[in-house]
Amino acid sequence: MRIELNGSPVETGSSTLADLITERGFPEAAVATALDGVFVPRNARSGTALTAGARVEVLTPMQGG
Amino acid sequence: MFYGIELPSRLMLGTAQYPSPQVLRDAIAASGAAVITVSLRREGREGGAFREILTDSGCRLLPNTAGCHSAREAVTTADMAREVMGTSWIKLEVIGHADTLQPDPFALVEAARILCAEGFDVFPYTTEDLILGEKLVEAGCRVLMPWGAPIGSGQGLSNRAGLARMRAHFPDIPLVIDAGIGAPSQAAEAMEMGFDAVLLNTAVASARDPVAMARAFGQAVEAGRTAQAAGLMPRRDMARASTPVFGMAELLA
């Protein structure tokens, strides 16, 4: 199915947020996730289902002032 | 003390806009800063290398909510930052206008109230407005971060009198001058006025030699703090000779 990952459309076979993190090779402990603009804690990722059109954000510490 | 933490340096340094990762590393070290600020952004190719710099720096992280324009967005960002960075410290920015980057005081208080209730240690980026400061303290903030001047402007303490009133009004709340500092002399001035720390980024990152500038800011903050503790002389309108007249010879004028 087609979802939006960090602002870009991607095709994924993952049915949960946790699977998507693994599928895309993200370092799971070094990223924070949100689904449709709402924070999903790390321990809730495997219980969070993805549906077509889902907007997923995978964030990490970056440069900031 | 910042939420119970005693910091060895009163300089807090931003990590953005440096010409290279190595310059960032060296600038952090040269500044002597104990706290560095970071943002939360989409994970990309450079994420791993940047995280390594953070770990190697040995500094305490102060994640920000830069770019957020609503309380809800800022709270979500703070929740995500806390999980991924393992700290309850959050530099709360809720921007009211994209051009001025002035804080939205109403959304700021709203977000601060939510985050303090969630157990965050909130460092709100605010103005020198005393009532806003009181509302933030009522919300649970135990540090306030008034701006010196607009973010990235390098103007220094543009409302010095207002900031002095703020210092006097909140004698027991740690106050950090955040934003607008362009030169080490301005950082020293803030410390001489009794502010507890200075947070800056652009002045170091955009210097021709960021590492040397980072060192200069570290020295200025240290000098200003030492001077404040030593007790500055009062200003006078008129001159007063420092050399005694007693014992002066009678010579032809």
Short mmCIF file of C-alpha atoms in Angstrom, two decimals, chain A residues 2-45:
data_model
loop_
_atom_site.label_atom_id
_atom_site.label_comp_id
_atom_site.label_asym_id
_atom_site.label_seq_id
_atom_site.Cartn_x
_atom_site.Cartn_y
_atom_site.Cartn_z
CA ARG A 2 0.98 3.58 -0.47
CA ILE A 3 1.76 5.79 2.52
CA GLU A 4 3.59 9.03 3.09
CA LEU A 5 6.90 8.67 4.95
CA ASN A 6 8.67 11.85 6.07
CA GLY A 7 6.82 13.78 3.42
CA SER A 8 7.54 11.42 0.51
CA PRO A 9 5.17 8.85 -0.97
CA VAL A 10 6.42 5.26 -0.51
CA GLU A 11 5.10 1.80 -1.24
CA THR A 12 5.26 -0.50 1.78
CA GLY A 13 4.40 -4.05 2.68
CA SER A 14 4.46 -3.29 6.40
CA SER A 15 1.22 -3.53 8.29
CA THR A 16 2.45 -1.90 11.51
CA LEU A 17 4.59 1.09 12.37
CA ALA A 18 7.20 -1.18 13.96
CA ASP A 19 7.46 -3.24 10.75
CA LEU A 20 7.87 -0.08 8.69
CA ILE A 21 10.76 1.10 10.89
CA THR A 22 12.47 -2.26 10.37
CA GLU A 23 11.66 -2.42 6.65
CA ARG A 24 13.16 1.02 6.03
CA GLY A 25 16.25 0.33 8.11
CA PHE A 26 15.72 3.09 10.65
CA PRO A 27 17.68 2.76 13.91
CA GLU A 28 14.64 2.06 16.06
CA ALA A 29 16.05 3.37 19.34
CA ALA A 30 17.38 6.57 17.75
CA VAL A 31 14.13 7.75 16.20
CA ALA A 32 10.78 9.01 17.45
CA THR A 33 7.63 8.36 15.48
CA ALA A 34 4.33 10.04 14.75
CA LEU A 35 1.33 8.79 12.80
CA ASP A 36 -1.00 11.32 11.20
CA GLY A 37 0.56 14.06 13.31
CA VAL A 38 0.20 12.27 16.64
CA PHE A 39 3.14 10.92 18.68
CA VAL A 40 3.41 7.13 18.82
CA PRO A 41 5.68 5.98 21.67
CA ARG A 42 8.26 3.31 20.91
CA ASN A 43 6.43 0.58 22.81
CA ALA A 44 3.21 1.28 20.90
CA ARG A 45 4.70 0.96 17.41
#
